[in-house]
Short mmCIF file of C-alpha atoms in Angstrom, two decimals:
data_model
loop_
_atom_site.label_atom_id
_atom_site.label_comp_id
_atom_site.label_asym_id
_atom_site.label_seq_id
_atom_site.Cartn_x
_atom_site.Cartn_y
_atom_site.Cartn_z
CA UNK G 1 48.62 46.30 98.35
CA UNK G 2 46.92 43.30 96.76
CA UNK G 3 46.30 43.62 93.06
CA UNK G 4 42.77 42.87 91.87
CA UNK G 5 44.05 40.43 89.24
CA UNK G 6 46.05 38.52 91.83
CA UNK G 7 43.04 38.26 94.13
CA UNK G 8 40.88 36.96 91.28
CA UNK G 9 43.58 34.41 90.48
CA UNK G 10 43.53 33.00 94.01
CA UNK G 11 39.74 32.88 93.97
CA UNK G 12 39.70 31.06 90.64
CA UNK G 13 42.27 28.54 91.84
CA UNK G 14 40.19 27.84 94.93
CA UNK G 15 37.10 27.36 92.78
CA UNK G 16 38.94 24.93 90.50
CA UNK G 17 40.41 23.04 93.46
CA UNK G 18 36.95 22.75 95.01
CA UNK G 19 35.48 21.48 91.72
CA UNK G 20 38.28 18.93 91.35
CA UNK G 21 37.72 17.66 94.89
CA UNK G 22 33.98 17.42 94.31
CA UNK G 23 34.58 15.34 91.17
CA UNK G 24 37.07 13.18 93.05
CA UNK G 25 34.46 12.50 95.72
CA UNK G 26 31.85 11.56 93.10
CA UNK G 27 34.23 9.22 91.29
CA UNK G 28 35.27 7.50 94.51
CA UNK G 29 31.67 7.15 95.67
CA UNK G 30 30.61 5.66 92.32
CA UNK G 31 33.36 3.05 92.46
CA UNK G 32 32.52 2.08 96.04
CA UNK G 33 28.75 2.00 95.47
CA UNK G 34 29.25 -0.18 92.38
CA UNK G 35 31.56 -2.59 94.20
CA UNK G 36 29.87 -2.80 97.62
CA UNK G 37 26.36 -1.41 97.23
CA UNK G 38 24.97 1.91 98.40
CA UNK G 39 23.92 0.77 101.87
CA UNK G 40 27.31 -0.76 102.72
CA UNK G 41 29.38 2.34 101.97
CA UNK G 42 29.90 5.13 104.53
CA UNK G 43 30.95 8.71 103.96
CA UNK G 44 34.04 8.01 106.07
CA UNK G 45 34.99 5.16 103.72
CA UNK G 46 34.67 7.47 100.71
CA UNK G 47 36.92 9.97 102.49
CA UNK G 48 39.52 7.28 103.15
CA UNK G 49 39.53 6.24 99.49
CA UNK G 50 40.52 9.74 98.34
CA UNK G 51 42.73 10.33 101.41
CA UNK G 52 40.74 13.28 102.75
CA UNK G 53 38.96 13.81 106.03
CA UNK G 54 35.25 13.11 106.40
CA UNK G 55 34.87 16.84 107.11
CA UNK G 56 36.02 17.58 103.56
CA UNK G 57 33.32 15.29 102.18
CA UNK G 58 30.61 16.91 104.31
CA UNK G 59 31.68 20.36 103.14
CA UNK G 60 30.49 19.32 99.67
CA UNK G 61 27.60 16.95 100.46
CA UNK G 62 25.45 17.15 103.58
CA UNK G 63 24.90 13.38 103.64
CA UNK G 64 25.16 10.22 101.58
CA UNK G 65 21.72 10.72 100.03
CA UNK G 66 22.75 14.14 98.71
CA UNK G 67 25.87 12.54 97.26
CA UNK G 68 23.99 9.76 95.43
CA UNK G 69 21.48 12.32 94.15
CA UNK G 70 24.29 14.43 92.69
CA UNK G 71 25.95 11.34 91.25
CA UNK G 72 22.75 10.26 89.52
CA UNK G 73 22.20 13.79 88.19
CA UNK G 74 25.67 13.77 86.62
CA UNK G 75 25.41 10.25 85.20
CA UNK G 76 21.86 10.53 83.86
CA UNK G 77 22.92 13.74 82.12
CA UNK G 78 25.77 11.85 80.45
CA UNK G 79 23.31 9.16 79.33
CA UNK G 80 20.84 11.68 77.92
CA UNK G 81 23.57 13.60 76.10
CA UNK G 82 24.37 10.46 74.10
CA UNK G 83 20.80 10.44 72.75
CA UNK G 84 20.61 14.03 71.54
CA UNK G 85 21.76 13.42 67.95
CA UNK G 86 19.33 10.48 67.69
CA UNK G 87 16.38 12.84 68.12
CA UNK G 88 17.00 14.08 64.57
CA UNK G 89 16.27 10.63 63.07
CA UNK G 90 12.87 11.07 61.41
CA UNK G 91 11.72 7.44 61.22
CA UNK G 92 10.46 6.50 64.73
CA UNK G 93 11.26 2.79 64.40
CA UNK G 94 14.82 3.44 63.24
CA UNK G 95 15.14 6.04 66.01
CA UNK G 96 14.05 3.36 68.52
CA UNK G 97 16.73 1.00 67.20
CA UNK G 98 19.40 3.68 67.59
CA UNK G 99 18.23 4.53 71.11
CA UNK G 100 18.56 0.89 72.07
CA UNK G 101 22.08 0.69 70.72
CA UNK G 102 23.14 3.98 72.32
CA UNK G 103 21.77 2.85 75.68
CA UNK G 104 23.65 -0.42 75.43
CA UNK G 105 26.86 1.35 74.41
CA UNK G 106 26.58 3.58 77.47
CA UNK G 107 26.15 0.59 79.77
CA UNK G 108 29.12 -1.25 78.30
CA UNK G 109 31.38 1.80 78.26
CA UNK G 110 30.49 3.12 81.72
CA UNK G 111 29.95 -0.07 83.69
CA UNK G 112 30.26 1.49 87.15
CA UNK G 113 27.93 4.31 86.16
CA UNK G 114 25.44 1.69 84.95
CA UNK G 115 25.78 -0.46 88.07
CA UNK G 116 24.96 2.49 90.32
CA UNK G 117 22.19 3.89 88.13
CA UNK G 118 20.34 0.66 87.32
CA UNK G 119 21.74 -2.29 89.30
CA UNK G 120 22.27 -0.90 92.82
CA UNK G 121 19.35 -0.21 95.21
CA UNK G 122 19.52 3.35 96.57
CA UNK G 123 17.14 6.19 97.52
CA UNK G 124 14.85 7.34 94.73
CA UNK G 125 16.50 9.79 92.36
CA UNK G 126 14.61 13.10 92.53
CA UNK G 127 16.67 15.84 90.88
CA UNK G 128 15.84 19.52 91.06
CA UNK G 129 14.19 20.89 87.93
CA UNK G 130 17.32 22.93 87.24
CA UNK G 131 19.37 19.73 86.94
CA UNK G 132 17.24 17.42 84.78
CA UNK G 133 13.81 18.38 83.54
CA UNK G 134 11.58 15.32 83.78
CA UNK G 135 9.72 14.73 80.52
CA UNK G 136 12.12 16.79 78.43
CA UNK G 137 13.56 14.34 75.84
CA UNK G 138 16.72 16.42 75.56
CA UNK G 139 17.49 15.80 79.24
CA UNK G 140 15.40 12.77 80.16
CA UNK G 141 16.46 9.55 78.36
CA UNK G 142 13.28 7.71 79.33
CA UNK G 143 11.17 10.55 77.93
CA UNK G 144 12.99 10.26 74.59
CA UNK G 145 12.35 6.52 74.50
CA UNK G 146 8.67 6.90 75.35
CA UNK G 147 8.14 9.82 72.93
CA UNK G 148 9.81 7.86 70.13
CA UNK G 149 7.48 4.91 70.68
CA UNK G 150 4.46 7.24 70.90
CA UNK G 151 5.48 8.73 67.54
CA UNK G 152 5.62 5.23 66.03
CA UNK G 153 2.17 4.39 67.40
CA UNK G 154 0.77 7.64 66.00
CA UNK G 155 2.32 6.88 62.61
CA UNK G 156 0.64 3.43 62.72
CA UNK G 157 3.96 1.60 62.59
CA UNK G 158 2.95 -0.71 65.44
CA UNK G 159 0.67 -3.71 65.18
CA UNK G 160 -2.98 -3.61 66.22
CA UNK G 161 -3.50 -3.46 69.96
CA UNK G 162 -0.12 -1.89 70.69
CA UNK G 163 -1.17 1.54 71.95
CA UNK G 164 0.43 1.96 75.38
CA UNK G 165 3.71 3.82 74.83
CA UNK G 166 4.71 3.44 78.48
CA UNK G 167 4.24 -0.33 78.41
CA UNK G 168 6.27 -0.70 75.21
CA UNK G 169 9.00 1.63 76.52
CA UNK G 170 9.34 -0.29 79.77
CA UNK G 171 9.39 -3.64 77.94
CA UNK G 172 12.09 -2.47 75.54
CA UNK G 173 14.09 -1.02 78.44
CA UNK G 174 13.80 -4.27 80.41
CA UNK G 175 14.93 -6.37 77.45
CA UNK G 176 18.05 -4.36 76.70
CA UNK G 177 18.82 -3.94 80.41
CA UNK G 178 18.79 -7.71 80.73
CA UNK G 179 21.52 -8.10 78.11
CA UNK G 180 23.68 -5.36 79.62
CA UNK G 181 23.31 -6.48 83.23
CA UNK G 182 24.16 -10.08 82.30
CA UNK G 183 27.22 -8.86 80.44
CA UNK G 184 28.37 -6.77 83.39
CA UNK G 185 27.63 -9.34 86.08
CA UNK G 186 28.15 -12.70 84.37
CA UNK G 187 30.35 -12.36 81.28
CA UNK G 188 33.29 -13.87 83.17
CA UNK G 189 31.24 -17.01 83.93
CA UNK G 190 32.66 -19.79 81.75
CA UNK G 191 29.66 -22.00 82.46
CA UNK G 192 27.87 -20.25 79.58
CA UNK G 193 29.24 -20.16 76.04
CA UNK G 194 28.51 -16.45 75.64
CA UNK G 195 27.95 -15.09 72.16
CA UNK G 196 29.49 -11.66 71.38
CA UNK G 197 27.66 -9.01 73.36
CA UNK G 198 27.00 -6.78 70.33
CA UNK G 199 25.26 -9.69 68.61
CA UNK G 200 23.16 -10.30 71.72
CA UNK G 201 22.21 -6.62 71.86
CA UNK G 202 21.26 -6.46 68.18
CA UNK G 203 19.30 -9.70 68.50
CA UNK G 204 17.35 -8.37 71.49
CA UNK G 205 16.57 -5.08 69.73
CA UNK G 206 15.44 -6.94 66.58
CA UNK G 207 13.18 -9.28 68.57
CA UNK G 208 11.60 -6.42 70.50
CA UNK G 209 10.97 -4.28 67.44
CA UNK G 210 9.62 -7.20 65.42
CA UNK G 211 7.32 -8.15 68.29
CA UNK G 212 5.71 -4.72 68.48
CA UNK G 213 5.74 -3.39 64.92
CA UNK G 214 3.82 -4.43 61.82
CA UNK G 215 5.50 -7.05 59.68
#
């Protein structure tokens, strides 16, 4: 006779083993996508990296597009979670400054995540609503950035003529992305006498904020 507790134990172990394998697949795929690009990597190559069969990969992800979609869901959730405490900052300009720094810290800490999310061409990320709710600043990092800028515009903290929150958000994003992507891709290039990356980040944030806000 099989005891109920024993049966539940086997089931739980299988669930944990499956979850560990799924995470292993995601980590291997991220590393390969970051190093070689999405298009160059095959599911079979991901399987070889973790020493499993391609069948094991397909038991978790129906194809490479499903895998990259899951990977982006996981990584964008990590990015958004780093912004949650910033939402409590009442001053919208100071909140914008903190968002910029938190975004940069994410990119420098999780370089492979950042490469895949923002520096590697791949199919458009279109998560299910149950994964990331688009427009919800608690789950959507871009929504928090845009809403923060909209709050500053409403509070008349921005100079005359600055009234398009989307334009400002995308400009700020582009500026900080430029610093991070150069650091990731070119910091080992001795041709340039690079200044400390944190100083470059703070300088970019200061220039962007000063350019949009009232003096």
